Structure formats: structure tokens, C-alpha cells
Amino acid sequence: MESVYLELLDVLPTSVLLNTFHVKILDQCVICMEKYCIGDEVIRLPCFHAFHDDCFVDWILECLDCPICRWPAFEFE
């Protein structure tokens, strides 16, 4: 089942924080509680919350919902 979750991650958009504006808006990852830095890779969920890519990979193996609002990270049809 773990491999299915990891494959689902490919459908979520990722980006690299390129400037201080984005770093200040996001502030910190609620999974690891570390502040974002320029160059960090983040993953954005359908609810628009963002997390460090690596942190969310660990999270998704335990829970399929957003750590902030509990909205489902994936929509299954």
C-alpha cells in the first residue's frame, strides 16, 4: 500500500521557493516545524496548504489528510 501512496504524490504540484516573499508567506512547515528557506522544495495540496516535500512524504504514509485542515490530500473517483 505504501507504494500506492507514493505514486499518488506524483499528481500533487511541487515547487521550489525562489524568493523571500514566498518564504515569508509560508513561514514554517507544520510537520517538522522548521522555517522555510529559499531553495526548499514544497508540495501543495488541493486545499492550498504547502509542506516540505520530504516531510509530506513521511506524513502521507500515516495519514491521507492535510495536517492543517484535514481536507483529503487526494480525490479518489
CSV table of C-alpha atoms in Angstrom, one decimal:
chain,number,residue,atom,x,y,z
A,1,MET,CA,0.0,0.0,0.0
A,2,GLU,CA,2.9,2.3,0.7
A,3,SER,CA,3.9,2.3,-3.0
A,4,VAL,CA,0.4,3.4,-4.0
A,5,TYR,CA,0.6,6.4,-1.7
A,6,LEU,CA,4.0,7.3,-3.0
A,7,GLU,CA,2.7,7.1,-6.6
A,8,LEU,CA,-0.1,9.4,-5.7
A,9,LEU,CA,2.4,12.1,-4.7
A,10,ASP,CA,3.2,12.5,-8.4
A,11,VAL,CA,-0.1,14.2,-9.0
A,12,LEU,CA,0.5,16.9,-6.5
A,13,PRO,CA,2.2,20.1,-7.6
A,14,THR,CA,5.7,20.8,-6.2
A,15,SER,CA,7.7,24.0,-6.4
A,16,VAL,CA,11.0,25.4,-5.2
A,17,LEU,CA,10.8,28.6,-3.0
A,18,LEU,CA,12.8,31.1,-5.0
A,19,ASN,CA,12.5,34.3,-3.1
A,20,THR,CA,11.9,35.8,0.4
A,21,PHE,CA,8.3,36.7,-0.4
A,22,HIS,CA,7.3,33.1,-0.7
A,23,VAL,CA,9.3,32.1,2.4
A,24,LYS,CA,7.6,34.8,4.5
A,25,ILE,CA,4.1,33.9,3.3
A,26,LEU,CA,4.6,30.2,4.1
A,27,ASP,CA,6.6,30.8,7.3
A,28,GLN,CA,7.2,27.2,8.5
A,29,CYS,CA,6.3,23.6,7.8
A,30,VAL,CA,3.8,22.4,10.3
A,31,ILE,CA,5.0,18.9,10.0
A,32,CYS,CA,8.7,19.5,11.0
A,33,MET,CA,8.1,23.0,12.5
A,34,GLU,CA,11.2,24.3,10.6
A,35,LYS,CA,11.1,27.7,8.9
A,36,TYR,CA,11.1,27.6,5.1
A,37,CYS,CA,14.3,28.8,3.3
A,38,ILE,CA,15.0,29.9,-0.2
A,39,GLY,CA,15.6,26.7,-2.3
A,40,ASP,CA,13.3,24.5,-0.2
A,41,GLU,CA,11.1,22.2,-2.3
A,42,VAL,CA,7.5,22.2,-1.2
A,43,ILE,CA,4.4,20.3,-2.2
A,44,ARG,CA,1.0,21.9,-2.4
A,45,LEU,CA,-2.2,20.1,-1.6
A,46,PRO,CA,-5.7,20.7,-3.2
A,47,CYS,CA,-6.6,22.8,-0.1
A,48,PHE,CA,-3.6,25.0,-1.0
A,49,HIS,CA,-1.6,24.2,2.2
A,50,ALA,CA,2.1,23.6,1.5
A,51,PHE,CA,4.8,21.5,3.2
A,52,HIS,CA,8.4,20.4,2.7
A,53,ASP,CA,8.3,17.7,0.1
A,54,ASP,CA,10.2,15.2,2.3
A,55,CYS,CA,8.1,16.0,5.3
A,56,PHE,CA,4.8,15.3,3.4
A,57,VAL,CA,6.2,12.0,2.0
A,58,ASP,CA,6.6,10.8,5.6
A,59,TRP,CA,3.2,12.2,6.6
A,60,ILE,CA,1.2,10.6,3.8
A,61,LEU,CA,2.4,7.2,4.9
A,62,GLU,CA,0.5,7.7,8.1
A,63,CYS,CA,-2.5,9.9,7.1
A,64,LEU,CA,-4.1,10.8,3.8
A,65,ASP,CA,-5.4,14.2,5.0
A,66,CYS,CA,-3.9,17.6,5.2
A,67,PRO,CA,-2.1,18.1,8.5
A,68,ILE,CA,-3.6,21.6,8.9
A,69,CYS,CA,-7.3,21.4,7.8
A,70,ARG,CA,-7.7,17.6,7.4
A,71,TRP,CA,-9.0,18.0,3.9
A,72,PRO,CA,-8.3,14.9,1.8
A,73,ALA,CA,-4.9,15.1,0.1
A,74,PHE,CA,-6.2,13.1,-2.8
A,75,GLU,CA,-9.5,12.8,-4.6
A,76,PHE,CA,-10.4,9.3,-5.4
A,77,GLU,CA,-13.0,8.6,-8.1
